[in-house]
Tab-separated table of C-alpha atoms in Angstrom:
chain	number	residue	atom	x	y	z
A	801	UNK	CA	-29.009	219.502	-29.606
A	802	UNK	CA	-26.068	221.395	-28.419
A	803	UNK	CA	-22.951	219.414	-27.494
A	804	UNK	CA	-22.008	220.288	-23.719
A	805	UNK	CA	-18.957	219.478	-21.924
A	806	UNK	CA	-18.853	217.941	-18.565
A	807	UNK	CA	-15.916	218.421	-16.039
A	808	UNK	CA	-16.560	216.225	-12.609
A	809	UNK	CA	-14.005	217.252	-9.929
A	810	UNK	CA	-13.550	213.916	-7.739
A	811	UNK	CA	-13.871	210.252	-8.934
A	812	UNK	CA	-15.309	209.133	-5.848
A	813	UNK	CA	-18.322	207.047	-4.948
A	814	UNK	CA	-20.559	209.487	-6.295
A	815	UNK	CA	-18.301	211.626	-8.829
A	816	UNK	CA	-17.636	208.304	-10.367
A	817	UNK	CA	-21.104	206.917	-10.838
A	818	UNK	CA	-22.613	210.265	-12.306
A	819	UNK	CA	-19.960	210.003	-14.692
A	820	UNK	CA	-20.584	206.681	-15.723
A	821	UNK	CA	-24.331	207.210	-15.803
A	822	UNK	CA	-23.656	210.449	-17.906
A	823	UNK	CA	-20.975	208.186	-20.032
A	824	UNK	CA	-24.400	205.798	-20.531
A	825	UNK	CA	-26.826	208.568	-20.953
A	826	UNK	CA	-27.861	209.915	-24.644
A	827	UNK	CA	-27.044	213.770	-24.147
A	828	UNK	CA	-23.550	213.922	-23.143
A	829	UNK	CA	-20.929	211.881	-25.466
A	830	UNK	CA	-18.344	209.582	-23.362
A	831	UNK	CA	-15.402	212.057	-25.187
A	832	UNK	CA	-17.036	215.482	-23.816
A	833	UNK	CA	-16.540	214.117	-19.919
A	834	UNK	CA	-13.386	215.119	-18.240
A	835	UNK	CA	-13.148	213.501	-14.144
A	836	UNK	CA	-10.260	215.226	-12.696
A	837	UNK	CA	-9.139	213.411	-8.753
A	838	UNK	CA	-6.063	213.684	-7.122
A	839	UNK	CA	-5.060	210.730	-7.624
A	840	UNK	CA	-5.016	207.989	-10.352
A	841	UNK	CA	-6.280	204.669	-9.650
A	842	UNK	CA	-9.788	205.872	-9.522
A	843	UNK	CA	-9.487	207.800	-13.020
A	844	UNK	CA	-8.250	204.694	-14.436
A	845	UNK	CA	-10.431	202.116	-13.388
A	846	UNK	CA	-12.967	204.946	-15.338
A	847	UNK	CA	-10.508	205.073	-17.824
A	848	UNK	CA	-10.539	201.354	-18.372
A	849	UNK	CA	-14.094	201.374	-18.386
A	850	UNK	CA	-14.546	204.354	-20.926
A	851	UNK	CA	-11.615	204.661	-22.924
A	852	UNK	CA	-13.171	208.228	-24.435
A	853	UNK	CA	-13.575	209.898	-21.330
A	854	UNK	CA	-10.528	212.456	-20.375
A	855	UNK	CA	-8.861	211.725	-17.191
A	856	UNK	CA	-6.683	214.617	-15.024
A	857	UNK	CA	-5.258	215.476	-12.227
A	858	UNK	CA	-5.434	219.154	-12.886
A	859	UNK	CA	-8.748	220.728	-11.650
A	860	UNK	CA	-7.992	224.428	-14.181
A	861	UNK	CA	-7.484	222.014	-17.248
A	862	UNK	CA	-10.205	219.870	-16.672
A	863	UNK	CA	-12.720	223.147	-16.358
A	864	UNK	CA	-10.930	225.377	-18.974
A	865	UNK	CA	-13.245	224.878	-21.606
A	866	UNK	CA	-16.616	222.780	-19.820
A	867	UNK	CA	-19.829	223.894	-19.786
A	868	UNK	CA	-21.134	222.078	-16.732
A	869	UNK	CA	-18.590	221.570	-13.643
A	870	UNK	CA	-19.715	218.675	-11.110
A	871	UNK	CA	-18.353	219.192	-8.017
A	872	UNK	CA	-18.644	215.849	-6.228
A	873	UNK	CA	-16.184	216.463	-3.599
A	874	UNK	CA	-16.763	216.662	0.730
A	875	UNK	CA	-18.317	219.157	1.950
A	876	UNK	CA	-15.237	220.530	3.758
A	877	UNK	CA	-13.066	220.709	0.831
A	878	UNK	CA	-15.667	222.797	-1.521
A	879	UNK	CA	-14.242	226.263	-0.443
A	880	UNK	CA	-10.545	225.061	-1.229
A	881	UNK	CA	-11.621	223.062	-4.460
A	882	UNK	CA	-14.449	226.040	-6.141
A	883	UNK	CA	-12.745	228.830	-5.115
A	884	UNK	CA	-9.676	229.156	-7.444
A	885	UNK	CA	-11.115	227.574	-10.604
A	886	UNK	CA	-12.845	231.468	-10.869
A	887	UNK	CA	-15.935	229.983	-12.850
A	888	UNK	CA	-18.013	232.375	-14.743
A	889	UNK	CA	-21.268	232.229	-16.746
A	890	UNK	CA	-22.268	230.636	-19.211
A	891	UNK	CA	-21.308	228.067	-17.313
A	892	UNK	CA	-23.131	225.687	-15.166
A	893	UNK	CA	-21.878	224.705	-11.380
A	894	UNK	CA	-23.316	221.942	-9.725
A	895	UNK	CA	-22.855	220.741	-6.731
A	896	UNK	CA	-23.280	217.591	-5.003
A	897	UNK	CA	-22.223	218.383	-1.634
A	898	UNK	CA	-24.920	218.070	0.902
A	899	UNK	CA	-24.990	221.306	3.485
A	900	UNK	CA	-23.564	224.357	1.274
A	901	UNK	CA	-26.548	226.046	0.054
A	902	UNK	CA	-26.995	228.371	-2.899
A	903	UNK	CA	-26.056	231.279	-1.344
A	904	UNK	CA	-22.549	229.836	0.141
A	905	UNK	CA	-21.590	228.833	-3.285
A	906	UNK	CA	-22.261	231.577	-4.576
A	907	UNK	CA	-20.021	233.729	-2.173
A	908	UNK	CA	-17.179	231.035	-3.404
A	909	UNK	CA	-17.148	232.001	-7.117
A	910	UNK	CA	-19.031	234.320	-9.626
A	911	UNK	CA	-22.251	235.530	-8.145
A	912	UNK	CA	-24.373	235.921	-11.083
A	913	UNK	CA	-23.218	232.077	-12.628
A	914	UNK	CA	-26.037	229.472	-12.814
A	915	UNK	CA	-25.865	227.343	-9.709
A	916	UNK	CA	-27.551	223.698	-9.199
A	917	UNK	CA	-27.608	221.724	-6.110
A	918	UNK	CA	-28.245	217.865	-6.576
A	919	UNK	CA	-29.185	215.468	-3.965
A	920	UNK	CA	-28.599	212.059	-5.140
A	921	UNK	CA	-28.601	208.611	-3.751
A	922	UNK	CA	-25.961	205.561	-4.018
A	923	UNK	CA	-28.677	204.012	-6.515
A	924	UNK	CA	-27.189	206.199	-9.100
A	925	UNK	CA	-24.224	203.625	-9.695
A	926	UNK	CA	-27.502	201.322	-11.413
A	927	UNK	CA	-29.048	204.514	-12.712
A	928	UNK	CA	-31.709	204.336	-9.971
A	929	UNK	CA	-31.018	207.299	-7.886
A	930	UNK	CA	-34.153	209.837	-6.799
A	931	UNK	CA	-32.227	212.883	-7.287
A	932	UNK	CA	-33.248	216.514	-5.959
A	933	UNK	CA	-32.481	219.558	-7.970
A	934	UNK	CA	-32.905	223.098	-6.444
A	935	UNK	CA	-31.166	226.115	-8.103
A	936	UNK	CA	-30.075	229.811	-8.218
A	937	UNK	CA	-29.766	232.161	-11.376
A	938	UNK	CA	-31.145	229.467	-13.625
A	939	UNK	CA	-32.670	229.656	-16.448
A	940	UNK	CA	-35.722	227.178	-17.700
A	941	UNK	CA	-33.420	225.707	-20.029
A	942	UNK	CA	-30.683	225.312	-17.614
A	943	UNK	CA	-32.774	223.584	-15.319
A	944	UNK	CA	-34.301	221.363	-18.210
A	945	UNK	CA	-30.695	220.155	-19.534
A	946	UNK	CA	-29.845	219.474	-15.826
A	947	UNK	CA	-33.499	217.451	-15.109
A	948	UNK	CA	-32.802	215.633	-18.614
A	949	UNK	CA	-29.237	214.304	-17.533
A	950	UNK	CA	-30.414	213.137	-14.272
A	951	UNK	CA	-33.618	211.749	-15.301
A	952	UNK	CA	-31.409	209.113	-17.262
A	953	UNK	CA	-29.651	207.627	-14.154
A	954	UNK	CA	-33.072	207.531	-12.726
A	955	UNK	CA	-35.594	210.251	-11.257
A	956	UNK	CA	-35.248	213.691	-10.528
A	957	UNK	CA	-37.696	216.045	-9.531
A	958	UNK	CA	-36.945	219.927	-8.731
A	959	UNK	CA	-37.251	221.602	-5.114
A	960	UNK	CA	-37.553	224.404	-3.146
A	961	UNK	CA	-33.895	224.588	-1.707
A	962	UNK	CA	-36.087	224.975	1.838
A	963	UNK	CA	-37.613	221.681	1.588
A	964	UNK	CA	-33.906	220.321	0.388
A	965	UNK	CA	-33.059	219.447	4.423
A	966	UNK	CA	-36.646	216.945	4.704
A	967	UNK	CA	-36.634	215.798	0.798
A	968	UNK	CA	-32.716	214.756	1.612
A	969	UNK	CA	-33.801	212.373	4.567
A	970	UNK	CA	-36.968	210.786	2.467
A	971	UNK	CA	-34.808	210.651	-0.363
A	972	UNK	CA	-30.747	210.266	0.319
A	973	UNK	CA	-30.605	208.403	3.595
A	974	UNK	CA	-34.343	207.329	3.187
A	975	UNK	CA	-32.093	204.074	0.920
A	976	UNK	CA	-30.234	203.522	4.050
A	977	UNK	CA	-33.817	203.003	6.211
A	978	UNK	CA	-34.502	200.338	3.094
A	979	UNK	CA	-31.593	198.558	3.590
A	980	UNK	CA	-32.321	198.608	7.400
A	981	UNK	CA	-35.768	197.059	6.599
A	982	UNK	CA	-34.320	194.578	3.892
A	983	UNK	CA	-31.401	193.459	6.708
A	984	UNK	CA	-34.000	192.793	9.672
A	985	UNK	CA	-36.239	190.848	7.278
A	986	UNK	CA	-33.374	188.752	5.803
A	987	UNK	CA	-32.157	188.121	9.848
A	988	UNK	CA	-36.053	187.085	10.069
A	989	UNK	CA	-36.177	184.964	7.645
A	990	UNK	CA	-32.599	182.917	8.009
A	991	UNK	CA	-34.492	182.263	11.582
A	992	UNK	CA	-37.397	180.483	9.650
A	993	UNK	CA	-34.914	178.639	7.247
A	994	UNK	CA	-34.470	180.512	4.468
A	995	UNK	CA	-30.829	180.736	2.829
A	996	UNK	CA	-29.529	184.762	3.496
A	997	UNK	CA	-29.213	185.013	-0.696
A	998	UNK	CA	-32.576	184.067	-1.142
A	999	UNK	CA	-34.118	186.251	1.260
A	1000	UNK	CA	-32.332	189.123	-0.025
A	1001	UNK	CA	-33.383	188.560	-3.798
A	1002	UNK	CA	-37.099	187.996	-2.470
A	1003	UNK	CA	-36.823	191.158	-0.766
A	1004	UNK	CA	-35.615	193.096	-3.396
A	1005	UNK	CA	-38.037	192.013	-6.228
A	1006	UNK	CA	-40.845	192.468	-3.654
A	1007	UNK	CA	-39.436	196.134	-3.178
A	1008	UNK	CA	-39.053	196.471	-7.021
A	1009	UNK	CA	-42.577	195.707	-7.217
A	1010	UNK	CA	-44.041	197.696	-4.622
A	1011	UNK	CA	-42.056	200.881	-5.828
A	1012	UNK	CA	-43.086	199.856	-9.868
A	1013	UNK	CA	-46.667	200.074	-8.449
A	1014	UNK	CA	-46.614	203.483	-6.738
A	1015	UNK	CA	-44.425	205.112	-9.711
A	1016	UNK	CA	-46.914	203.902	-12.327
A	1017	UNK	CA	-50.341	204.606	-10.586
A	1018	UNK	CA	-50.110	208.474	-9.456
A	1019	UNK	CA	-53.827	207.127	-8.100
A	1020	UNK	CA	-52.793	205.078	-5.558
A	1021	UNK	CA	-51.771	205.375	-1.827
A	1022	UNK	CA	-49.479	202.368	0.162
A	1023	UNK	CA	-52.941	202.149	2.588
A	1024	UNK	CA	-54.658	201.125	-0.544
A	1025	UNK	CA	-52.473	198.587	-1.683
A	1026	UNK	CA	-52.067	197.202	1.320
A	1027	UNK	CA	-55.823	196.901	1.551
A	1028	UNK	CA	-55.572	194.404	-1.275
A	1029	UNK	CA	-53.076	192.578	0.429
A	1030	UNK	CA	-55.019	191.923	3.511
A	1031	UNK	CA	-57.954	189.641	4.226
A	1032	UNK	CA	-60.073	189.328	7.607
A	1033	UNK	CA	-58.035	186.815	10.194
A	1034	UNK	CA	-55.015	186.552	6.902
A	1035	UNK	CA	-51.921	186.623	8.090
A	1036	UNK	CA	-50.992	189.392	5.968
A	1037	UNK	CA	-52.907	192.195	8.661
A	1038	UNK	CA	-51.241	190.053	11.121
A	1039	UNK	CA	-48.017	191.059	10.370
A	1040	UNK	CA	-49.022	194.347	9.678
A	1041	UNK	CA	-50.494	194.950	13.044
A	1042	UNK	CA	-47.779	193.525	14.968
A	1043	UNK	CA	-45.363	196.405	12.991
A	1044	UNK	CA	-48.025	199.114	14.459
A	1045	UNK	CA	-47.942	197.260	18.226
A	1046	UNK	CA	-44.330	197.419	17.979
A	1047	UNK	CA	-43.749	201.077	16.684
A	1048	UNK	CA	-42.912	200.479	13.391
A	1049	UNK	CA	-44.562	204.162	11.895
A	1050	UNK	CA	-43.654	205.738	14.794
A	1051	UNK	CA	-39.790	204.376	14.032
A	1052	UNK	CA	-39.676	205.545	11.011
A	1053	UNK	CA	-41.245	208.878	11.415
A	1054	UNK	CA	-38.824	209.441	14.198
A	1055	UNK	CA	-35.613	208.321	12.040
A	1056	UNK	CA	-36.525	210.569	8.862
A	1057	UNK	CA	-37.216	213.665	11.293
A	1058	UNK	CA	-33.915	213.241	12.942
A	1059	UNK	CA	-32.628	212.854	9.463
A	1060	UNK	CA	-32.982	216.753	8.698
């Protein structure tokens, strides 16, 4: 396989843990990542970490000679950070900036140079994220190499960049609406005597276990496994229909469609 180089402008939350899920990751090697920030502690703590990766504060030598340039930086500081690097094909931009379609990056640099859009979530720091992938003027095998690097630090699936607004809020802040749930059970049970800790590691191995189930049996549907779950006058369908008397679809629906 090819080697590629990797160039991440902006050690941030997210800029950081793509680079350490690339630096764990079988297609890129740890010495063919350079994570250029403005400042330094970040790069070093990375630095510390993964003494192979290249560390910079200069954006032009960290891009010179990549093949694929991460942009993990705000929104609002795209247009001053893409515009004077003056990227050109073959090289790969990809952007992690939520808002800034296609079509505005593409006014920002060379027009014809492949570009890739990537939703991800925080669970990429454990190599867990569901990550979204739409593109423009890619190839097959641009979008493979991209699906291939993100697959490692968890899923990705490709997208129309239409659906990108409704995927983001199932996908992106759908984890925040999982905490949410995970928080309100913990409060409940604390109330009925359980220690805080142990609620949340109940909760999270009972989440692990529901999301194992639906990743692993494309056959299923939640309504069916919650129909093994419940048993006339249990106290599973109980609880289930006291979430339905007190909104609990409705919630949600509501949240995700004011997520978009």
């Amino acid at each position: 396989m090819k080697r590629y180089k990797v160039a991440i402008i902006g050690a941030g939350n997210m800029g950081g843990a793509i680079a350490r899920g690339l630096a764990h990751g079988t297609h890129i090697q740890t010495s063919d990542i350079t994570v250029s920030n403005p400042s330094n502690e970040k790069l070093e703590k990375l630095k510390e970490e993964f003494p192979e990766i290249h560390i910079t504060n200069d954006n032009h030598q960290a891009v010179h000679d990549s093949d694929i340039i991460i942009l993990a930086v705000k929104p609002w500081k795209m247009e001053e950070v893409l515009a004077p690097l003056q990227l050109k094909r073959p090289q790969i931009l990809v952007s992690v900036a939520a808002g800034i379609s296609c079509k505005d990056l593409a006014h920002l640099t060379d027009s014809e140079i492949c570009i890739i859009r990537i939703i991800p979530n925080t669970a990429i720091s454990e190599l867990a994220s569901m990550t979204l992938i739409t593109t423009q003027n890619a190839s097959q095998e641009e979008l493979s190499l991209l699906m291939d690097l993100f697959n490692e630090m968890g899923v990705a699936i490709p997208i129309e960049e239409g659906s990108l607004p409704a995927a983001t809020a199932l996908a992106s802040c759908g984890i925040a609406y999982v905490f949410k749930y995970v928080q309100a059970a913990m409060q409940a049970g604390t109330e009925l005597g359980i220690k805080p800790k142990d609620s949340m590691k109940m909760l999270a191995q009972t989440l692990k276990g529901a999301a194992e189930i639906l990743l692993h049996h494309e056959d299923t549907h939640p309504a069916l496994e919650i129909d093994k779950v419940t048993t006339p006058r249990g106290i599973t369908i109980k609880g289930i229909n006291s979430l339905e008397h007190s909104g609990f679809t409705s919630a949600v629906i509501h949240a995700i469609k004011e997520s978009v």
